[in-house]
Amino acid sequence: MDKFTTLTGVAAPMPIINIDTDMIIPKQYLKTIKRTGLGSALFSEMRYNEDGTEKPDFVLNKPGYRDARIIIAGDNFGCGSSREHAPWALLDFGVRCVISTSFADIFYNNCFKNGILPIVVTPEQLELLLDDANRGSNATLTVDLEAQTISGPDGGTIHFDIDPGRKQVLLEGLDDIAMTLKKDATISGFEGQMADNRPWV
């Protein structure tokens, strides 16, 4: 995975409660097992009309937000089914960070496995960030994972909490396989000891 250290980008406001994974990536796109190519289908039922034309009122179709790298969302983001295609679609679109007051557990875990930083903030902090995000192309936030801060366009800073282990995974860009390989020497030592102690196994 790409490392996540500091991200500066436009933040798109999506103050909708219970955005589920079927809204993020509808079921008809789940046939693929590739992690790429899903960005065009992100929020497709919200982004497009039945004839494939864009809905001009949807936030990611507005000129100021087409290149959004951060989403500021309502409570319980990523609820619904456990499809990993949801973070794949976000990442393929270019979103590396989602900020909300709460996330569904499986979606939250899947974000870390795919290089996306989900940040939990208070309702009061979310309102401040939504106010920043409503500035269109001027809605630039800076997320510093090492310092655990979100900085707004006016210089205001919000601190966020994150599990140290999850933080390190993103800082180093480690997926599950890479995490296992970091312990290769320990695993090899254990297997060697097992072979000596239990040669019949």
Short mmCIF file of C-alpha atoms in Angstrom, two decimals:
data_model
loop_
_atom_site.label_atom_id
_atom_site.label_comp_id
_atom_site.label_asym_id
_atom_site.label_seq_id
_atom_site.Cartn_x
_atom_site.Cartn_y
_atom_site.Cartn_z
CA MET A 1 0.00 0.00 0.00
CA ASP A 2 1.00 3.61 -0.41
CA LYS A 3 2.14 5.16 2.84
CA PHE A 4 -0.11 7.71 4.52
CA THR A 5 1.83 10.48 6.22
CA THR A 6 0.41 13.90 5.39
CA LEU A 7 -2.51 14.56 3.07
CA THR A 8 -3.51 18.00 1.80
CA GLY A 9 -6.57 18.09 -0.40
CA VAL A 10 -10.08 19.32 -1.06
CA ALA A 11 -12.67 18.01 1.38
CA ALA A 12 -16.14 17.18 0.04
CA PRO A 13 -19.08 17.68 2.43
CA MET A 14 -21.50 14.74 2.58
CA PRO A 15 -23.55 15.35 5.75
CA ILE A 16 -25.74 12.29 5.19
CA ILE A 17 -26.39 9.85 8.03
CA ASN A 18 -26.01 6.10 7.41
CA ILE A 19 -24.21 6.17 4.06
CA ASP A 20 -24.05 2.43 3.49
CA THR A 21 -21.71 0.37 1.33
CA ASP A 22 -24.38 -0.14 -1.35
CA MET A 23 -24.53 3.64 -1.74
CA ILE A 24 -20.74 3.80 -1.89
CA ILE A 25 -20.50 1.05 -4.53
CA PRO A 26 -23.78 -0.56 -5.70
CA LYS A 27 -24.07 -4.33 -5.92
CA GLN A 28 -23.86 -4.55 -9.74
CA TYR A 29 -20.18 -3.58 -9.55
CA LEU A 30 -19.17 -6.40 -7.20
CA LYS A 31 -18.35 -8.91 -9.94
CA THR A 32 -14.74 -7.78 -10.17
CA ILE A 33 -11.98 -8.88 -7.81
CA LYS A 34 -9.66 -6.10 -9.02
CA ARG A 35 -9.02 -3.13 -6.77
CA THR A 36 -8.81 -0.71 -9.68
CA GLY A 37 -11.42 0.68 -12.05
CA LEU A 38 -14.16 1.23 -9.48
CA GLY A 39 -13.65 4.98 -9.02
CA SER A 40 -16.05 5.83 -11.85
CA ALA A 41 -18.76 3.80 -10.09
CA LEU A 42 -18.27 5.43 -6.67
CA PHE A 43 -21.68 6.66 -5.42
CA SER A 44 -22.97 5.89 -8.93
CA GLU A 45 -26.67 5.97 -8.06
CA MET A 46 -26.17 9.35 -6.41
CA ARG A 47 -23.82 10.68 -9.13
CA TYR A 48 -25.60 9.62 -12.32
CA ASN A 49 -29.04 9.66 -13.88
CA GLU A 50 -30.45 6.48 -15.46
CA ASP A 51 -29.15 7.61 -18.88
CA GLY A 52 -25.62 7.93 -17.49
CA THR A 53 -25.52 11.71 -17.35
CA GLU A 54 -24.25 13.38 -14.21
CA LYS A 55 -26.54 14.78 -11.55
CA PRO A 56 -25.25 18.34 -11.23
CA ASP A 57 -26.39 18.69 -7.62
CA PHE A 58 -24.30 15.79 -6.31
CA VAL A 59 -21.26 17.10 -4.49
CA LEU A 60 -18.59 15.14 -6.37
CA ASN A 61 -19.99 16.40 -9.69
CA LYS A 62 -19.54 20.02 -8.71
CA PRO A 63 -16.41 21.67 -10.15
CA GLY A 64 -14.90 22.48 -6.77
CA TYR A 65 -15.10 18.89 -5.53
CA ARG A 66 -14.26 16.71 -8.53
CA ASP A 67 -10.76 16.16 -7.19
CA ALA A 68 -11.75 15.74 -3.54
CA ARG A 69 -9.32 13.62 -1.53
CA ILE A 70 -11.20 13.83 1.75
CA ILE A 71 -14.88 13.21 2.56
CA ILE A 72 -16.60 14.79 5.56
CA ALA A 73 -19.57 12.52 6.23
CA GLY A 74 -22.51 12.06 8.56
CA ASP A 75 -22.80 9.51 11.35
CA ASN A 76 -22.37 5.74 10.79
CA PHE A 77 -20.47 5.91 7.51
CA GLY A 78 -19.92 2.56 5.75
CA CYS A 79 -22.78 0.64 7.36
CA GLY A 80 -24.51 -2.21 5.54
CA SER A 81 -22.78 -5.17 3.91
CA SER A 82 -19.11 -5.89 4.47
CA ARG A 83 -18.01 -5.49 0.84
CA GLU A 84 -14.35 -4.50 0.56
CA HIS A 85 -15.19 -2.96 -2.82
CA ALA A 86 -16.34 0.13 -0.91
CA PRO A 87 -12.85 1.26 0.18
CA TRP A 88 -11.51 0.08 -3.20
CA ALA A 89 -13.90 2.46 -4.98
CA LEU A 90 -13.03 5.36 -2.67
CA LEU A 91 -9.32 4.79 -3.14
CA ASP A 92 -9.61 4.44 -6.92
CA PHE A 93 -11.48 7.75 -7.05
CA GLY A 94 -8.66 9.34 -5.08
CA VAL A 95 -10.14 9.55 -1.57
CA ARG A 96 -7.52 8.76 1.09
CA CYS A 97 -9.38 10.01 4.18
CA VAL A 98 -12.97 9.90 5.45
CA ILE A 99 -13.97 11.90 8.52
CA SER A 100 -17.16 11.15 10.47
CA THR A 101 -18.51 10.88 13.98
CA SER A 102 -18.70 7.09 13.64
CA PHE A 103 -18.06 4.23 11.22
CA ALA A 104 -19.39 0.73 10.78
CA ASP A 105 -16.81 -1.65 12.25
CA ILE A 106 -16.10 -3.79 9.17
CA PHE A 107 -15.80 -0.78 6.87
CA TYR A 108 -13.53 0.91 9.40
CA ASN A 109 -11.24 -2.13 9.48
CA ASN A 110 -11.25 -2.45 5.68
CA CYS A 111 -10.09 1.16 5.33
CA PHE A 112 -6.84 0.43 7.16
CA LYS A 113 -6.29 -2.67 5.04
CA ASN A 114 -6.48 -0.51 1.90
CA GLY A 115 -4.56 2.63 2.84
CA ILE A 116 -7.50 4.88 3.73
CA LEU A 117 -7.50 6.82 7.00
CA PRO A 118 -10.92 6.90 8.73
CA ILE A 119 -11.00 9.60 11.40
CA VAL A 120 -13.57 9.79 14.20
CA VAL A 121 -14.39 13.28 15.48
CA THR A 122 -17.01 14.76 17.80
CA PRO A 123 -20.27 16.18 16.42
CA GLU A 124 -19.00 19.68 17.23
CA GLN A 125 -15.76 19.09 15.35
CA LEU A 126 -17.67 17.64 12.41
CA GLU A 127 -19.73 20.82 12.14
CA LEU A 128 -16.55 22.90 11.99
CA LEU A 129 -15.11 20.65 9.30
CA LEU A 130 -18.33 20.72 7.28
CA ASP A 131 -18.20 24.50 7.43
CA ASP A 132 -14.66 24.35 6.01
CA ALA A 133 -15.71 21.81 3.38
CA ASN A 134 -18.54 23.99 2.11
CA ARG A 135 -15.99 26.44 0.68
CA GLY A 136 -15.74 24.51 -2.60
CA SER A 137 -12.29 24.43 -4.16
CA ASN A 138 -11.07 26.48 -1.19
CA ALA A 139 -12.08 23.65 1.14
CA THR A 140 -8.51 22.42 1.55
CA LEU A 141 -7.67 20.48 4.68
CA THR A 142 -4.36 19.04 5.79
CA VAL A 143 -4.38 15.73 7.65
CA ASP A 144 -1.14 14.93 9.47
CA LEU A 145 -1.21 11.34 10.66
CA GLU A 146 2.05 11.51 12.61
CA ALA A 147 0.83 14.55 14.58
CA GLN A 148 -2.79 13.28 14.53
CA THR A 149 -4.14 16.66 13.47
CA ILE A 150 -6.54 18.12 10.90
CA SER A 151 -5.77 21.69 9.87
CA GLY A 152 -8.38 23.89 8.20
CA PRO A 153 -7.99 26.68 5.63
CA ASP A 154 -8.03 29.33 8.38
CA GLY A 155 -5.31 27.63 10.39
CA GLY A 156 -7.56 26.01 13.00
CA THR A 157 -6.43 22.58 14.15
CA ILE A 158 -8.34 19.56 15.42
CA HIS A 159 -6.62 16.66 17.18
CA PHE A 160 -7.86 13.11 16.60
CA ASP A 161 -7.21 9.80 18.32
CA ILE A 162 -6.15 6.60 16.58
CA ASP A 163 -4.96 3.19 17.70
CA PRO A 164 -1.13 3.19 17.63
CA GLY A 165 -0.98 -0.11 15.75
CA ARG A 166 -3.34 1.06 13.03
CA LYS A 167 -1.45 4.34 12.80
CA GLN A 168 1.81 2.51 12.19
CA VAL A 169 0.24 0.32 9.51
CA LEU A 170 -0.69 3.42 7.49
CA LEU A 171 2.55 5.30 8.15
CA GLU A 172 4.55 2.34 6.85
CA GLY A 173 2.09 1.36 4.11
CA LEU A 174 1.73 -2.21 5.35
CA ASP A 175 -1.01 -4.56 4.21
CA ASP A 176 -1.71 -7.86 6.02
CA ILE A 177 0.93 -9.76 4.06
CA ALA A 178 3.60 -7.12 4.67
CA MET A 179 2.73 -7.13 8.38
CA THR A 180 3.28 -10.90 8.47
CA LEU A 181 6.57 -10.65 6.57
CA LYS A 182 7.90 -8.22 9.19
CA LYS A 183 7.82 -11.17 11.59
CA ASP A 184 9.47 -13.58 9.16
CA ALA A 185 12.51 -14.17 11.37
CA THR A 186 10.35 -14.96 14.41
CA ILE A 187 8.14 -17.30 12.37
CA SER A 188 11.16 -19.07 10.87
CA GLY A 189 12.72 -19.45 14.34
CA PHE A 190 9.51 -20.95 15.72
CA GLU A 191 9.21 -23.37 12.80
CA GLY A 192 12.85 -24.43 13.27
CA GLN A 193 12.28 -25.04 16.98
CA MET A 194 9.13 -27.02 16.23
CA ALA A 195 11.05 -29.17 13.76
CA ASP A 196 13.68 -29.94 16.39
CA ASN A 197 11.21 -30.60 19.20
CA ARG A 198 8.59 -32.47 17.15
CA PRO A 199 10.31 -34.04 14.14
CA TRP A 200 7.30 -36.27 13.58
CA VAL A 201 4.98 -33.32 12.85
#
